[in-house]
Coordinates of C-alpha atoms and ligand atoms in Angstrom, one line a residue:
X1075 CA 7.1 -17.2 -19.4
X1076 CA 4.5 -14.8 -18.2
X1077 CA 4.6 -13.2 -14.8
X1078 CA 2.3 -10.9 -13.0
X1079 CA 3.7 -8.1 -10.9
X1080 CA 1.6 -6.4 -8.1
X1081 CA 2.5 -4.7 -4.8
X1082 CA 1.3 -2.5 -2.0
X1083 CA -1.9 -4.3 -1.2
X1084 CA -2.0 -2.9 2.3
X1085 CA -4.5 -5.5 3.5
X1086 CA -6.1 -4.1 6.7
X1087 CA -5.9 -0.5 5.5
X1088 CA -8.6 1.8 6.7
X1089 CA -9.8 4.9 5.0
X1090 CA -10.6 7.3 7.8
X1091 CA -12.6 4.9 10.0
X1092 CA -13.7 2.6 7.2
X1093 CA -12.2 -0.9 7.0
X1094 CA -11.5 -2.0 3.5
X1095 CA -11.6 -5.8 3.8
X1096 CA -14.4 -6.0 1.2
X1097 CA -12.4 -4.2 -1.4
X1098 CA -9.4 -6.4 -0.7
X1099 CA -11.6 -9.5 -1.0
X1100 CA -12.9 -8.4 -4.3
X1101 CA -9.4 -7.4 -5.6
X1102 CA -7.9 -10.8 -4.6
X1103 CA -10.8 -12.6 -6.3
X1104 CA -10.3 -10.6 -9.4
X1105 CA -6.6 -11.3 -9.3
X1106 CA -7.0 -15.1 -9.2
X1107 CA -9.5 -14.7 -12.2
X1108 CA -7.0 -12.5 -14.1
X1109 CA -4.1 -14.9 -13.4
X1110 CA -6.2 -17.8 -14.8
X1111 CA -7.7 -15.9 -17.8
X1112 CA -4.2 -14.6 -18.9
X1113 CA -2.4 -17.9 -18.2
X1114 CA 0.1 -16.4 -15.8
X1115 CA 3.1 -18.7 -14.8
X1116 CA 4.3 -16.8 -11.8
X1117 CA 3.1 -14.1 -9.4
X1118 CA 5.4 -11.5 -7.7
X1119 CA 4.1 -9.4 -4.8
X1120 CA 6.7 -6.6 -4.3
X1121 CA 6.0 -5.7 -0.6
X1122 CA 3.5 -4.1 1.7
X1123 CA 1.2 -7.1 1.6
X1124 CA -0.3 -5.8 4.9
X1125 CA -0.8 -2.3 6.2
X1126 CA 0.8 -3.0 9.5
X1127 CA 3.4 -5.2 11.1
X1128 CA 0.7 -6.9 13.2
X1129 CA -2.2 -7.6 10.8
X1130 CA -5.3 -9.0 12.5
X1131 CA -7.0 -12.3 11.8
X1132 CA -9.3 -11.0 9.1
X1133 CA -6.3 -9.6 7.1
X1134 CA -4.4 -12.8 7.4
X1135 CA -7.4 -14.9 6.5
X1136 CA -7.7 -12.9 3.2
X1137 CA -4.0 -13.4 2.5
X1138 CA -3.9 -17.1 3.1
X1139 CA -7.3 -17.6 1.4
X1140 CA -5.9 -16.0 -1.7
X1141 CA -2.7 -18.1 -1.7
X1142 CA -4.9 -21.3 -1.3
X1143 CA -7.0 -20.3 -4.3
X1144 CA -3.9 -20.2 -6.5
X1145 CA -3.1 -23.9 -5.8
X1146 CA -3.7 -26.1 -8.8
X1147 CA -3.9 -23.1 -11.2
X1148 CA -1.5 -22.1 -14.1
X1149 CA 0.4 -20.0 -11.6
X1150 CA 3.2 -22.4 -10.5
X1151 CA 5.4 -20.0 -8.5
X1152 CA 4.6 -17.2 -6.1
X1153 CA 7.2 -14.8 -4.7
X1154 CA 6.3 -12.5 -1.9
X1155 CA 8.7 -10.0 -0.3
X1156 CA 8.3 -7.8 2.8
X1157 CA 7.8 -4.1 2.3
X1158 CA 8.4 -1.3 4.8
X1159 CA 4.9 -1.7 6.3
X1160 CA 5.3 -5.5 6.8
X1161 CA 6.9 -7.3 9.6
X1162 CA 9.8 -9.2 8.0
X1163 CA 9.4 -12.0 10.6
X1164 CA 5.7 -12.3 10.1
X1165 CA 6.1 -12.5 6.3
X1166 CA 8.8 -15.2 6.6
X1167 CA 7.3 -17.2 9.5
X1168 CA 5.3 -19.6 7.3
X1169 CA 8.1 -19.9 4.7
X1170 CA 9.0 -23.5 5.6
X1171 CA 5.4 -24.7 4.8
X1172 CA 4.7 -22.4 1.9
X1173 CA 7.9 -23.5 0.1
X1174 CA 6.4 -26.9 -0.5
X1175 CA 3.7 -25.2 -2.4
X1176 CA 6.2 -23.1 -4.4
X1177 CA 5.2 -20.0 -2.6
X1178 CA 8.3 -18.2 -1.5
X1179 CA 8.2 -15.5 1.2
X1180 CA 11.3 -13.4 1.8
X1181 CA 11.4 -11.0 4.8
X1182 CA 15.0 -10.4 5.8
X1183 CA 18.2 -10.1 3.8
X1184 CA 20.5 -13.1 4.1
X1185 CA 23.0 -15.1 2.0
X1186 CA 22.6 -14.5 -1.8
X1187 CA 21.6 -18.2 -2.4
X1188 CA 18.6 -17.7 -0.2
X1189 CA 17.3 -14.9 -2.4
X1190 CA 17.6 -16.6 -5.8
X1191 CA 14.4 -18.5 -6.6
X1192 CA 13.5 -20.7 -9.6
X1193 CA 10.3 -19.9 -11.4
X1194 CA 8.8 -23.0 -12.9
X1195 CA 6.8 -23.5 -16.1
X1196 CA 3.9 -25.9 -16.4
X1197 CA 6.1 -28.9 -17.0
X1198 CA 8.1 -28.1 -13.8
X1199 CA 11.2 -26.9 -15.7
X1200 CA 13.0 -23.7 -14.6
X1201 CA 11.7 -20.9 -16.9
X1202 CA 13.3 -18.0 -15.1
X1203 CA 15.2 -17.0 -12.0
X1204 CA 14.1 -14.4 -9.5
X1205 CA 16.3 -12.4 -7.2
X1206 CA 13.8 -11.8 -4.5
X1207 CA 15.1 -8.8 -2.5
X1208 CA 12.9 -7.5 0.3
X1209 CA 12.8 -3.9 1.7
X1210 CA 16.3 -3.4 3.2
X1211 CA 15.8 -1.8 6.6
X1212 CA 18.3 0.8 7.9
X1213 CA 19.5 -1.3 10.8
X1214 CA 20.0 -4.3 8.4
X1215 CA 22.1 -2.0 6.2
X1216 CA 24.2 -0.9 9.1
X1217 CA 24.7 -4.5 10.1
X1218 CA 25.8 -5.4 6.6
X1219 CA 28.1 -2.4 6.3
X1220 CA 31.4 -1.7 7.9
X1221 CA 30.3 1.8 8.1
X1222 CA 28.4 2.7 11.3
X1223 CA 27.0 5.9 9.9
X1224 CA 23.7 5.9 8.1
X1225 CA 24.3 8.1 5.2
X1226 CA 22.8 8.4 1.8
X1227 CA 26.0 7.0 0.4
X1228 CA 26.1 4.0 2.7
X1229 CA 22.5 3.0 1.9
X1230 CA 23.1 3.3 -1.8
X1231 CA 26.4 1.3 -1.6
X1232 CA 24.9 -1.5 0.5
X1233 CA 21.8 -1.7 -1.7
X1234 CA 24.0 -1.9 -4.8
X1235 CA 26.2 -4.5 -3.2
X1236 CA 23.2 -6.6 -2.2
X1237 CA 21.8 -6.6 -5.7
X1238 CA 25.2 -7.3 -7.2
X1239 CA 25.8 -10.4 -5.0
X1240 CA 22.4 -11.7 -5.7
X1241 CA 22.7 -11.2 -9.4
X1242 CA 26.1 -13.0 -9.4
X1243 CA 24.4 -15.9 -7.7
X1244 CA 21.6 -15.9 -10.3
X1245 CA 24.1 -15.9 -13.1
X1246 CA 26.0 -18.8 -11.6
X1247 CA 22.7 -20.7 -11.4
X1248 CA 21.8 -19.7 -14.9
X1249 CA 24.8 -21.7 -16.2
X1250 CA 23.1 -24.8 -14.8
X1251 CA 19.6 -23.9 -16.0
X1252 CA 20.3 -22.7 -19.5
X1253 CA 19.4 -19.5 -21.1
X1254 CA 16.6 -18.3 -18.8
X1255 CA 15.7 -14.7 -18.0
X1256 CA 16.5 -13.2 -14.6
X1257 CA 14.0 -11.0 -12.8
X1258 CA 14.4 -9.1 -9.6
X1259 CA 12.2 -7.5 -6.9
X1260 CA 12.7 -4.4 -4.7
X1261 CA 10.8 -2.3 -2.2
X1262 CA 12.6 1.0 -2.3
X1263 CA 12.4 4.6 -3.4
X1264 CA 14.0 4.9 -6.8
X1265 CA 15.5 8.3 -7.4
X1266 CA 13.3 10.3 -9.8
X1267 CA 10.1 8.3 -9.0
X1268 CA 7.0 10.5 -8.9
X1269 CA 4.9 10.8 -5.8
X1270 CA 1.7 12.7 -5.3
X1271 CA 0.5 14.5 -2.2
X1272 CA -1.5 12.3 0.1
X1273 CA -0.6 9.0 -1.8
X1274 CA -0.2 7.2 1.6
X1275 CA 3.5 6.3 1.0
X1276 CA 5.3 6.2 4.3
X1277 CA 8.8 7.7 4.2
X1278 CA 11.6 5.1 4.4
X1279 CA 14.2 7.3 5.8
X1280 CA 14.4 11.0 6.8
X1281 CA 14.5 13.4 3.9
X1282 CA 16.0 12.1 0.7
X1283 CA 18.0 9.4 2.5
X1284 CA 17.6 6.0 0.8
X1285 CA 16.7 7.2 -2.6
X1286 CA 18.3 4.6 -4.9
X1287 CA 19.6 5.4 -8.4
X1288 CA 18.5 3.0 -11.1
X1289 CA 22.1 2.1 -11.8
X1290 CA 22.2 0.0 -8.6
X1291 CA 20.4 -2.7 -10.6
X1292 CA 22.9 -5.0 -12.4
X1293 CA 22.5 -5.3 -16.2
X1294 CA 21.8 -9.0 -15.7
X1295 CA 18.2 -8.3 -14.7
X1296 CA 15.6 -8.6 -17.5
X1297 CA 12.8 -7.2 -15.4
X1298 CA 12.7 -5.5 -12.1
X1299 CA 9.4 -5.6 -10.2
X1300 CA 9.3 -2.7 -7.7
X1301 CA 7.0 -1.8 -4.8
X1302 CA 6.7 1.2 -2.4
X1303 CA 5.5 4.0 -4.7
X1304 CA 1.7 3.8 -5.1
X1305 CA 1.4 5.2 -8.6
X1306 CA 2.4 2.9 -11.6
X1307 CA 5.4 4.2 -13.4
X1308 CA 8.6 3.3 -15.3
X1309 CA 11.9 4.2 -13.5
X1310 CA 14.6 6.3 -15.2
X1311 CA 13.0 5.8 -18.7
X1312 CA 13.9 2.1 -18.5
X1313 CA 10.8 0.1 -19.4
X1314 CA 12.1 -3.0 -17.6
X1315 CA 12.3 -1.3 -14.2
X1316 CA 8.9 -0.4 -12.9
X1317 CA 6.4 0.2 -10.2
X1318 CA 3.0 -1.3 -10.6
X1319 CA 1.5 0.8 -7.9
X1320 CA -1.1 -0.1 -5.3
X1321 CA -4.3 -1.8 -6.6
X1322 CA -6.5 0.4 -4.4
X1323 CA -6.5 4.1 -4.1
X1324 CA -4.8 4.7 -0.7
X1325 CA -6.4 8.1 0.0
X1326 CA -9.0 10.5 -1.5
X1327 CA -6.1 12.3 -3.1
X1328 CA -5.9 9.3 -5.5
X1329 CA -9.6 9.6 -6.4
X1330 CA -10.1 8.7 -10.1
X1331 CA -6.5 7.5 -10.7
X1332 CA -6.3 4.3 -12.8
X1333 CA -4.8 1.4 -10.9
X1334 CA -2.9 -1.5 -12.4
X1335 CA -1.2 -4.9 -12.1
X1336 CA 1.5 -5.6 -14.7
X1337 CA 1.9 -8.6 -17.0
X1338 CA 5.5 -9.1 -18.1
X1339 CA 6.1 -11.7 -20.8
X1340 CA 9.8 -12.8 -21.1
X1341 CA 10.9 -15.0 -23.9
X1342 CA 13.7 -15.3 -26.4
X1343 CA 12.5 -12.2 -28.3
X1344 CA 12.6 -10.0 -25.3
X1345 CA 10.2 -8.3 -22.9
X1346 CA 6.5 -7.6 -23.6
X1347 CA 4.7 -5.5 -21.0
X1348 CA 1.0 -5.0 -20.5
X1349 CA -0.6 -2.8 -17.9
X1350 CA -3.9 -4.4 -16.8
X1351 CA -6.3 -1.9 -15.2
X1352 CA -7.8 -3.0 -11.8
X1353 CA -11.5 -2.4 -11.6
X1354 CA -12.8 0.1 -9.1
X1355 CA -14.3 -1.9 -6.2
X1356 CA -15.4 1.1 -4.2
X1357 CA -16.0 4.5 -5.8
X1358 CA -14.5 7.6 -4.1
X1359 CA -15.7 11.1 -4.6
X1360 CA -14.4 14.5 -3.4
X1361 CA -16.7 17.5 -2.8
X1362 CA -15.6 21.0 -1.9
X1363 CA -17.0 24.5 -1.8
X1364 CA -19.4 26.7 0.2
X1365 CA -22.2 25.3 2.3
X1366 CA -24.7 25.8 -0.6
X1367 CA -22.3 24.2 -3.2
X1368 CA -21.7 21.2 -0.9
X1369 CA -25.4 20.6 -0.4
X1370 CA -26.1 20.7 -4.1
X1371 CA -23.4 18.2 -4.9
X1372 CA -24.4 15.9 -2.1
X1373 CA -28.0 15.9 -3.3
X1374 CA -26.8 14.8 -6.8
X1375 CA -24.9 11.7 -5.5
X1376 CA -26.7 10.7 -2.3
X1377 CA -28.3 7.7 -4.0
X1378 CA -25.0 6.3 -5.4
X1379 CA -22.8 3.7 -3.7
X1380 CA -19.8 6.0 -3.1
X1381 CA -17.5 7.1 -0.3
X1382 CA -17.3 10.9 0.0
X1383 CA -14.8 13.4 1.4
X1384 CA -16.2 16.9 2.0
X1385 CA -14.0 20.0 2.2
X1386 CA -15.6 23.2 3.3
X1387 CA -13.7 26.1 1.8
X1388 CA -15.5 29.3 3.0
X1389 CA -13.8 31.4 5.6
X1390 CA -16.9 32.0 7.7
X1391 CA -17.3 29.3 10.3
X1392 CA -20.2 26.8 9.7
X1393 CA -20.6 25.0 13.0
X1394 CA -23.6 22.8 11.9
X1395 CA -21.9 21.7 8.6
X1396 CA -21.5 18.1 9.9
X1397 CA -25.1 17.7 10.8
X1398 CA -26.3 19.2 7.5
X1399 CA -23.9 16.9 5.5
X1400 CA -25.0 13.7 7.3
X1401 CA -28.6 14.7 6.8
X1402 CA -28.1 15.3 3.1
X1403 CA -27.1 11.7 2.5
X1404 CA -29.3 10.1 5.1
X1405 CA -31.2 7.1 3.7
X1406 CA -29.1 7.0 0.5
X1407 CA -26.3 4.6 -0.4
X1408 CA -23.6 7.3 -0.3
X1409 CA -21.4 7.5 2.9
X1410 CA -19.5 10.6 4.0
X1411 CA -16.2 9.5 5.5
X1412 CA -14.6 12.8 6.2
X1413 CA -15.6 16.4 6.6
X1414 CA -12.8 19.0 6.4
X1415 CA -13.9 22.2 7.9
X1416 CA -10.8 24.4 8.0
X1417 CA -12.7 27.5 9.2
X1418 CA -14.1 25.6 12.2
X1419 CA -10.6 24.1 13.0
X1420 CA -8.9 27.5 13.0
X1421 CA -11.6 29.0 15.1
X1422 CA -11.2 26.3 17.7
X1423 CA -7.4 26.4 17.9
X1424 CA -6.0 29.2 20.1
X1425 CA -3.8 31.7 18.3
X1426 CA -1.5 31.9 21.2
X1427 CA 1.3 29.3 20.9
X1428 CA 1.7 26.8 18.1
X1429 CA -1.4 24.8 18.8
X1430 CA -2.3 22.2 16.1
X1431 CA -5.2 19.8 15.9
X1432 CA -2.9 16.9 16.4
X1433 CA -1.7 18.3 19.8
X1434 CA -5.2 18.1 21.3
X1435 CA -6.9 15.1 22.7
X1436 CA -10.2 14.0 21.1
X1437 CA -12.1 15.0 24.2
X1438 CA -10.6 18.5 24.1
X1439 CA -11.5 18.9 20.4
X1440 CA -15.1 17.9 21.1
X1441 CA -15.3 20.3 24.0
X1442 CA -14.2 23.1 21.8
X1443 CA -16.7 22.2 19.1
X1444 CA -19.4 22.4 21.8
X1445 CA -18.2 25.8 22.8
X1446 CA -18.8 27.1 19.3
X1447 CA -22.5 26.4 19.6
X1448 CA -25.0 27.6 22.2
X1449 CA -26.2 24.5 24.1
X1450 CA -27.9 24.5 27.4
X1451 CA -26.1 22.8 30.4
X1452 CA -28.2 19.7 30.4
X1453 CA -27.9 19.2 26.6
X1454 CA -24.2 19.8 26.8
X1455 CA -23.7 17.1 29.5
X1456 CA -25.8 14.6 27.5
X1457 CA -23.7 15.3 24.4
X1458 CA -20.4 14.9 26.4
X1459 CA -21.4 11.5 27.9
X1460 CA -22.7 10.3 24.5
X1461 CA -19.4 11.3 22.9
X1462 CA -17.4 9.6 25.6
X1463 CA -19.3 6.4 25.1
X1464 CA -18.8 6.5 21.4
X1465 CA -15.0 7.0 21.9
X1466 CA -15.0 4.0 24.3
X1467 CA -16.8 1.8 21.9
X1468 CA -14.3 2.7 19.1
X1469 CA -11.4 1.9 21.4
X1470 CA -12.9 -1.4 22.4
X1471 CA -13.5 -2.3 18.7
X1472 CA -9.9 -1.4 17.8
X1473 CA -8.5 -3.5 20.6
X1474 CA -10.5 -6.5 19.3
X1475 CA -9.5 -6.0 15.6
Ligands
LIG1179 MN1 3.2 0.9 0.3

């Protein structure tokens, strides 16, 4: 019995203003190919299928297109759970239809029987059982608990109880199915899991609330497929409890980091794990330094198909940095997605009060940028109306997406 574990696709994600549908399309195409090439029996998607609770048509088309392309392949069962970014209702809405295709979507916690799913082999026999547990939302936990307080302890206790009851149900079913392995899913923050700055993981609860110790998972589980943390890792030194991580880098902070899906083979002799590296579908590159250093680095890669984040590190303000940067890559394949100009930002913000960039409107930020350069009245007016038009177009585009 071979299963493939992936999570945190975040279909619909944008990197700065860049939509990433093309990368997702390539990833999902590669995933079908990989499933067929490696003769995978079952696929587990451990949450955060979409980037938002209301994914647009393009995002849903990619998702359903992918599921359709699995039909008739070696992959006989698909399990999809909702993550903290997903709408549980949206993930579960097509469950009735998808069930007939042995695609099981689980959004909300309910009775244990609903969460135990049979994984089939090619002859249609049950080859494993899966305890499909979605992200457990705080208000769901409060509903399940007698405790009305959301505390660290309550979340840990309810999570443990939910896994225990589901595992008990799986063990009951195992008596009917024979000696089959039991796998489980989760979308949670396991205590001790490593995060890196800017990895794009949205906090589940405030502070350390909701970190779950590895001992909440019953011993009955032979493999636990987790989602939520975007870097692949083993939990608490237990090789059968792991995060596969997101298949795409979720920010420039993840530039150069290897991404994986995980193949877990479960048979009589135990568990055999292989990390399969996901190809890079869009190269990212970070550049930082003085104006001179930035220009030299841009010149070297302007011809490559790469998305760039530029960080200006000198303390002296450099008001024309953006224009120079965009000129440097003009006509080449490289695209600059972001320019971080800390010196310009701090010059624009007033020292009085605790003003931050986030507290200003986009128009206000633009006006202050204009103030740092000497434009004539006419030129200034033209730039303002041009900017307003650009903002309006962006807003229109967003409301249509
Ligand atoms: Mn995620």
